Tab-separated table of C-alpha atoms in Angstrom:
chain	number	residue	atom	x	y	z
A	942	MET	CA	9.885	-31.580	-24.277
A	943	ALA	CA	10.770	-28.724	-26.593
A	944	THR	CA	12.943	-25.963	-25.202
A	945	MET	CA	10.276	-23.385	-26.111
A	946	THR	CA	8.374	-24.513	-23.008
A	947	GLN	CA	11.217	-23.665	-20.631
A	948	ASN	CA	9.909	-22.045	-17.430
A	949	LEU	CA	6.508	-21.502	-19.039
A	950	SER	CA	3.465	-21.294	-16.760
A	951	PRO	CA	0.463	-21.122	-19.128
A	952	ALA	CA	-2.134	-21.299	-16.379
A	953	ALA	CA	-0.645	-18.194	-14.784
A	954	LYS	CA	-0.371	-16.337	-18.106
A	955	ALA	CA	-3.846	-17.111	-19.496
A	956	THR	CA	-6.391	-14.348	-19.054
A	957	ARG	CA	-9.580	-16.092	-20.213
A	958	GLY	CA	-11.381	-19.378	-19.828
A	959	ALA	CA	-12.088	-19.372	-16.067
A	960	ILE	CA	-14.993	-21.729	-15.277
A	961	LYS	CA	-17.104	-21.569	-12.123
A	962	ILE	CA	-19.510	-24.433	-11.431
A	963	ASP	CA	-21.712	-23.207	-8.615
A	964	ASP	CA	-23.997	-25.644	-6.738
A	965	VAL	CA	-25.146	-27.363	-9.946
A	966	VAL	CA	-27.846	-30.025	-9.833
A	967	LYS	CA	-28.989	-32.115	-12.804
A	968	ILE	CA	-32.025	-34.376	-12.518
A	969	TYR	CA	-33.125	-36.430	-15.504
A	970	ASP	CA	-36.880	-36.980	-15.901
A	971	PRO	CA	-37.856	-34.912	-12.830
A	972	ALA	CA	-41.550	-35.696	-13.311
A	973	GLY	CA	-40.950	-39.426	-13.560
A	974	ALA	CA	-37.970	-41.538	-12.512
A	975	ALA	CA	-36.150	-38.452	-11.165
A	976	VAL	CA	-32.591	-39.712	-11.665
A	977	MET	CA	-30.112	-37.325	-10.067
A	978	ALA	CA	-26.951	-37.211	-12.208
A	979	VAL	CA	-25.214	-34.203	-10.592
A	980	ASP	CA	-25.673	-33.357	-6.921
A	981	HIS	CA	-24.903	-29.784	-5.769
A	982	CYS	CA	-21.568	-29.766	-7.587
A	983	SER	CA	-19.248	-26.779	-7.089
A	984	LEU	CA	-15.841	-26.376	-8.706
A	985	ASP	CA	-13.561	-23.495	-9.744
A	986	ILE	CA	-11.223	-23.920	-12.732
A	987	ALA	CA	-8.679	-21.164	-13.319
A	988	ALA	CA	-8.083	-19.593	-16.724
A	989	GLY	CA	-5.548	-21.660	-18.647
A	990	GLU	CA	-5.726	-24.594	-16.239
A	991	ILE	CA	-5.786	-28.262	-17.235
A	992	CYS	CA	-8.501	-29.707	-15.007
A	993	MET	CA	-8.738	-33.503	-15.093
A	994	ILE	CA	-12.066	-35.080	-14.102
A	995	VAL	CA	-11.850	-38.672	-12.836
A	996	GLY	CA	-14.746	-40.875	-11.770
A	997	PRO	CA	-16.595	-44.159	-12.381
A	998	SER	CA	-18.468	-44.780	-15.641
A	999	GLY	CA	-21.940	-43.284	-15.553
A	1000	CYS	CA	-21.219	-41.061	-12.550
A	1001	GLY	CA	-22.248	-37.838	-14.319
A	1002	LYS	CA	-18.921	-36.488	-15.623
A	1003	THR	CA	-20.117	-36.220	-19.225
A	1004	THR	CA	-23.403	-34.697	-18.065
A	1005	LEU	CA	-21.376	-31.889	-16.491
A	1006	LEU	CA	-19.275	-31.435	-19.641
A	1007	ASN	CA	-22.432	-31.310	-21.753
A	1008	ALA	CA	-23.907	-28.632	-19.492
A	1009	ILE	CA	-20.796	-26.465	-19.973
A	1010	ALA	CA	-20.936	-27.045	-23.740
A	1011	GLY	CA	-24.635	-26.167	-23.941
A	1012	PHE	CA	-25.871	-29.629	-24.938
A	1013	HIS	CA	-27.839	-30.373	-21.739
A	1014	GLU	CA	-29.952	-28.327	-19.344
A	1015	ILE	CA	-29.179	-28.097	-15.645
A	1016	THR	CA	-31.895	-28.317	-13.005
A	1017	SER	CA	-30.495	-25.689	-10.640
A	1018	GLY	CA	-27.327	-23.811	-9.757
A	1019	ARG	CA	-25.253	-21.985	-12.344
A	1020	ILE	CA	-22.173	-22.257	-14.551
A	1021	LEU	CA	-20.105	-19.179	-15.398
A	1022	LEU	CA	-17.358	-18.561	-17.952
A	1023	ASP	CA	-15.137	-15.577	-17.193
A	1024	GLY	CA	-17.798	-14.254	-14.839
A	1025	GLU	CA	-20.608	-14.427	-17.417
A	1026	VAL	CA	-23.491	-16.810	-16.697
A	1027	LEU	CA	-23.704	-19.644	-19.232
A	1028	CYS	CA	-26.656	-21.362	-17.566
A	1029	SER	CA	-28.549	-21.110	-14.307
A	1030	THR	CA	-31.764	-22.084	-12.570
A	1031	GLU	CA	-33.487	-19.308	-14.553
A	1032	LYS	CA	-31.725	-20.164	-17.837
A	1033	PRO	CA	-31.234	-23.954	-17.701
A	1034	LYS	CA	-29.385	-24.422	-20.989
A	1035	ALA	CA	-26.246	-22.584	-22.119
A	1036	GLU	CA	-26.005	-21.334	-25.668
A	1037	PRO	CA	-23.439	-23.459	-27.539
A	1038	GLY	CA	-20.582	-21.314	-28.803
A	1039	SER	CA	-17.168	-21.344	-30.414
A	1040	ASP	CA	-15.686	-20.278	-27.059
A	1041	ARG	CA	-16.272	-23.879	-25.841
A	1042	ILE	CA	-15.248	-26.685	-28.210
A	1043	VAL	CA	-15.802	-30.401	-27.519
A	1044	VAL	CA	-13.612	-33.292	-28.657
A	1045	PHE	CA	-15.545	-36.539	-28.173
A	1046	GLN	CA	-14.385	-40.132	-27.653
A	1047	ASN	CA	-15.388	-41.386	-31.081
A	1048	GLY	CA	-14.126	-38.516	-33.192
A	1049	ALA	CA	-15.949	-36.432	-35.754
A	1050	LEU	CA	-13.578	-35.797	-38.657
A	1051	LEU	CA	-15.247	-35.648	-42.073
A	1052	PRO	CA	-13.834	-38.669	-43.953
A	1053	TRP	CA	-14.390	-37.143	-47.409
A	1054	LYS	CA	-12.261	-34.080	-46.576
A	1055	THR	CA	-8.474	-33.999	-46.244
A	1056	ASN	CA	-6.940	-33.370	-42.843
A	1057	LEU	CA	-6.160	-29.798	-43.894
A	1058	GLU	CA	-9.755	-29.254	-45.027
A	1059	ASN	CA	-11.027	-30.696	-41.734
A	1060	VAL	CA	-8.854	-28.342	-39.675
A	1061	ALA	CA	-9.850	-25.286	-41.739
A	1062	PHE	CA	-13.540	-26.209	-41.841
A	1063	GLY	CA	-14.799	-24.298	-38.771
A	1064	PRO	CA	-13.549	-20.788	-39.565
A	1065	LEU	CA	-14.637	-21.211	-43.204
A	1066	MET	CA	-18.168	-22.286	-42.262
A	1067	GLN	CA	-18.477	-19.409	-39.796
A	1068	GLY	CA	-17.188	-16.903	-42.335
A	1069	LYS	CA	-14.384	-15.830	-39.993
A	1070	ARG	CA	-11.593	-16.335	-42.536
A	1071	SER	CA	-11.124	-16.582	-46.280
A	1072	ARG	CA	-10.107	-19.982	-47.662
A	1073	ALA	CA	-6.523	-18.805	-48.107
A	1074	GLU	CA	-6.364	-17.418	-44.554
A	1075	ALA	CA	-7.934	-20.531	-43.044
A	1076	HIS	CA	-5.565	-22.842	-44.915
A	1077	GLU	CA	-2.545	-20.741	-43.954
A	1078	LYS	CA	-3.441	-20.847	-40.263
A	1079	ALA	CA	-4.330	-24.558	-40.456
A	1080	LEU	CA	-0.978	-25.397	-42.032
A	1081	SER	CA	0.863	-23.447	-39.348
A	1082	MET	CA	-1.031	-25.079	-36.478
A	1083	MET	CA	-0.663	-28.556	-37.975
A	1084	ALA	CA	3.090	-28.002	-38.281
A	1085	ASP	CA	3.262	-26.912	-34.641
A	1086	ALA	CA	1.389	-30.099	-33.670
A	1087	GLY	CA	3.771	-32.378	-35.567
A	1088	LEU	CA	1.343	-33.019	-38.424
A	1089	SER	CA	3.482	-31.818	-41.316
A	1090	GLY	CA	3.278	-34.257	-44.209
A	1091	VAL	CA	-0.281	-35.507	-43.613
A	1092	GLU	CA	-2.152	-32.309	-44.507
A	1093	HIS	CA	-3.391	-33.666	-47.841
A	1094	ASN	CA	-4.126	-37.182	-46.607
A	1095	TYR	CA	-7.624	-38.195	-45.586
A	1096	PRO	CA	-8.422	-39.174	-41.965
A	1097	GLY	CA	-8.680	-42.841	-42.921
A	1098	GLU	CA	-5.108	-42.769	-44.231
A	1099	ILE	CA	-3.421	-41.811	-40.952
A	1100	SER	CA	-3.098	-43.470	-37.544
A	1101	SER	CA	-5.695	-43.155	-34.791
A	1102	GLY	CA	-3.264	-41.060	-32.730
A	1103	MET	CA	-2.729	-38.620	-35.588
A	1104	ARG	CA	-6.501	-38.380	-36.128
A	1105	ARG	CA	-6.906	-37.395	-32.481
A	1106	ARG	CA	-4.252	-34.725	-32.934
A	1107	VAL	CA	-5.992	-33.405	-36.054
A	1108	GLU	CA	-9.250	-33.129	-34.092
A	1109	ILE	CA	-7.622	-31.133	-31.303
A	1110	VAL	CA	-5.949	-28.768	-33.781
A	1111	ARG	CA	-9.281	-28.381	-35.580
A	1112	ALA	CA	-10.931	-27.465	-32.263
A	1113	LEU	CA	-8.244	-24.868	-31.531
A	1114	MET	CA	-8.650	-23.256	-34.969
A	1115	ASN	CA	-11.713	-21.483	-33.577
A	1116	ASP	CA	-9.582	-19.889	-30.819
A	1117	PRO	CA	-11.805	-21.193	-27.997
A	1118	LYS	CA	-11.531	-20.188	-24.381
A	1119	VAL	CA	-12.193	-23.767	-23.253
A	1120	LEU	CA	-11.401	-27.164	-24.747
A	1121	LEU	CA	-13.744	-29.904	-23.484
A	1122	LEU	CA	-12.217	-33.376	-23.893
A	1123	ASP	CA	-14.335	-36.466	-23.193
A	1124	GLU	CA	-11.907	-39.406	-22.875
A	1125	PRO	CA	-10.229	-38.573	-26.185
A	1126	TYR	CA	-7.536	-41.266	-25.818
A	1127	ARG	CA	-9.671	-44.083	-24.436
A	1128	ALA	CA	-9.419	-46.264	-27.558
A	1129	LEU	CA	-5.661	-45.806	-28.041
A	1130	ASP	CA	-3.027	-48.344	-27.052
A	1131	SER	CA	-0.680	-47.372	-24.233
A	1132	LEU	CA	2.275	-46.495	-26.471
A	1133	THR	CA	0.196	-44.247	-28.721
A	1134	LYS	CA	-1.429	-42.698	-25.672
A	1135	SER	CA	1.947	-41.784	-24.175
A	1136	VAL	CA	2.935	-39.964	-27.379
A	1137	MET	CA	-0.439	-38.200	-27.464
A	1138	HIS	CA	-0.041	-36.953	-23.894
A	1139	GLU	CA	3.184	-35.160	-24.725
A	1140	ALA	CA	1.705	-33.897	-28.009
A	1141	LEU	CA	-1.293	-32.460	-26.144
A	1142	LEU	CA	0.986	-30.668	-23.697
A	1143	GLU	CA	3.013	-29.166	-26.548
A	1144	ILE	CA	-0.210	-27.923	-28.185
A	1145	TYR	CA	-1.407	-26.600	-24.828
A	1146	TYR	CA	1.811	-24.700	-24.106
A	1147	ARG	CA	1.402	-22.866	-27.415
A	1148	ASN	CA	-2.290	-22.029	-27.015
A	1149	LYS	CA	-2.929	-21.263	-23.309
A	1150	VAL	CA	-6.443	-22.675	-23.453
A	1151	THR	CA	-8.396	-23.955	-20.445
A	1152	ILE	CA	-8.862	-27.732	-20.675
A	1153	PHE	CA	-11.679	-29.701	-19.012
A	1154	PHE	CA	-10.588	-33.313	-19.560
A	1155	ILE	CA	-12.605	-36.406	-18.561
A	1156	THR	CA	-10.679	-39.633	-18.021
A	1157	HIS	CA	-10.763	-42.953	-16.148
A	1158	ASP	CA	-6.963	-43.120	-16.101
A	1159	LEU	CA	-5.475	-41.755	-12.872
A	1160	GLU	CA	-1.903	-41.721	-14.204
A	1161	GLU	CA	-3.081	-39.789	-17.263
A	1162	ALA	CA	-4.871	-37.332	-15.003
A	1163	ILE	CA	-1.870	-36.629	-12.782
A	1164	PHE	CA	0.607	-36.484	-15.664
A	1165	LEU	CA	-1.425	-33.904	-17.609
A	1166	GLY	CA	-3.333	-31.929	-15.020
A	1167	HIS	CA	-2.751	-28.877	-12.890
A	1168	LYS	CA	-5.749	-30.124	-10.929
A	1169	VAL	CA	-7.368	-33.566	-10.600
A	1170	VAL	CA	-10.990	-33.745	-9.444
A	1171	ILE	CA	-12.160	-37.166	-8.292
A	1172	MET	CA	-15.931	-37.410	-8.612
A	1173	THR	CA	-18.280	-39.529	-6.538
A	1174	THR	CA	-20.290	-42.299	-8.117
A	1175	ARG	CA	-23.688	-41.066	-9.305
A	1176	PRO	CA	-24.863	-38.519	-8.413
A	1177	CYS	CA	-21.692	-36.632	-9.377
A	1178	LYS	CA	-19.938	-34.124	-7.140
A	1179	PRO	CA	-16.291	-33.618	-6.153
A	1180	LYS	CA	-15.035	-36.119	-3.574
A	1181	LYS	CA	-11.408	-34.958	-3.625
A	1182	VAL	CA	-9.609	-32.121	-5.415
A	1183	LEU	CA	-5.887	-32.637	-5.886
A	1184	GLU	CA	-3.601	-29.748	-6.854
A	1185	VAL	CA	-0.753	-31.361	-8.809
A	1186	ASP	CA	2.398	-29.623	-7.641
A	1187	ILE	CA	4.700	-31.074	-10.325
A	1188	PRO	CA	5.994	-28.113	-12.371
A	1189	HIS	CA	5.246	-27.645	-16.045
A	1190	PRO	CA	6.646	-28.278	-18.598
A	1191	ARG	CA	6.446	-32.040	-18.117
A	1192	ASP	CA	7.670	-35.038	-20.043
A	1193	TYR	CA	7.515	-38.762	-19.397
A	1194	SER	CA	10.418	-38.717	-16.935
A	1195	VAL	CA	7.777	-37.394	-14.483
A	1196	LEU	CA	6.229	-40.873	-14.313
A	1197	THR	CA	9.233	-42.296	-12.478
A	1198	SER	CA	9.559	-39.400	-10.039
A	1199	LYS	CA	8.964	-39.856	-6.323
A	1200	ARG	CA	6.384	-37.057	-6.218
A	1201	PHE	CA	4.347	-38.580	-9.050
A	1202	ARG	CA	4.103	-41.914	-7.205
A	1203	GLU	CA	3.176	-40.085	-3.986
A	1204	LEU	CA	0.307	-38.331	-5.773
A	1205	ILE	CA	-0.922	-41.646	-7.189
A	1206	GLU	CA	-0.925	-43.147	-3.698
A	1207	GLU	CA	-2.640	-40.055	-2.285
A	1208	THR	CA	-5.573	-40.421	-4.680
A	1209	ASN	CA	-5.805	-44.207	-5.094
A	1210	ASP	CA	-8.008	-44.764	-2.050
A	1211	ALA	CA	-10.584	-42.188	-3.148
A	1212	VAL	CA	-10.728	-43.590	-6.695
A	1213	HIS	CA	-10.952	-47.201	-5.481
A	1214	GLU	CA	-13.702	-46.394	-2.988
A	1215	GLU	CA	-15.876	-44.804	-5.657
A	1216	ALA	CA	-15.171	-47.670	-8.083
A	1217	LEU	CA	-16.406	-50.162	-5.468
A	1218	LYS	CA	-19.559	-48.100	-4.906
A	1219	ALA	CA	-20.222	-47.966	-8.662
A	1220	PHE	CA	-19.687	-51.727	-8.961
A	1221	ALA	CA	-22.062	-52.421	-6.052
A	1222	ALA	CA	-24.699	-50.127	-7.562
A	1223	GLY	CA	-24.340	-51.911	-10.890
A	1224	GLU	CA	-24.785	-55.284	-9.216
A	1225	LYS	CA	-27.980	-54.080	-7.533
A	1226	GLU	CA	-29.353	-52.589	-10.733
A	1227	GLY	CA	-28.635	-55.808	-12.578
């Protein structure tokens, strides 16, 4: 890890991006099948915190992310960002905004634009910066993220790991309060994923942004997160909240530490129990 991160505590230094999920319920098709996806879910995420969300497939994790982003309505409860209500029982759907940026599993880079053009695209489209200003900032952020040399390549000309990095830098170009990551490394091989974890932390240390990160990978969750929230199988609500007491900055030596293995053991039972419930539910539905 770079020496610039020495003794840095971004979560403590960040002043924006605090999320409060307060008794949120989400029911799909309430007049028909009435499928409850989120069940009275409450969770507090501090400004500048990396909050890792772990749970079985289909449990409602992405539904919660989409509610924060403003893509889905909630049925009741409320979600606040820095004390301001994003959505509530009275206002079921949040307004999407540049303060909350999503990076999806499958990626969304424009293949006909260079990596530099992709990164600069948001501020240009929103009229926030001139082309020269946007390109200058994009070049600086890409350099910080280890992307020097690929600025003028197209997304199809670089590795999948680099494309993921370009997407995260592009998201941060809008200076969001919150970065919403939906299994961004799911399709990567383990070696590429390990490099991407450290790259994400380096980007995070520079930007002090709150991160809401969905994953199925418990080791990934504990390595990256200040907090790991294990969700129940559908309907989704926190089963266990783990405060990861391994200091930042972190590098891959953490994985062989005694405390890291203790945290894995501490959470394994909860994860396994919910996985068995999800499997049993799938068998019944089949």
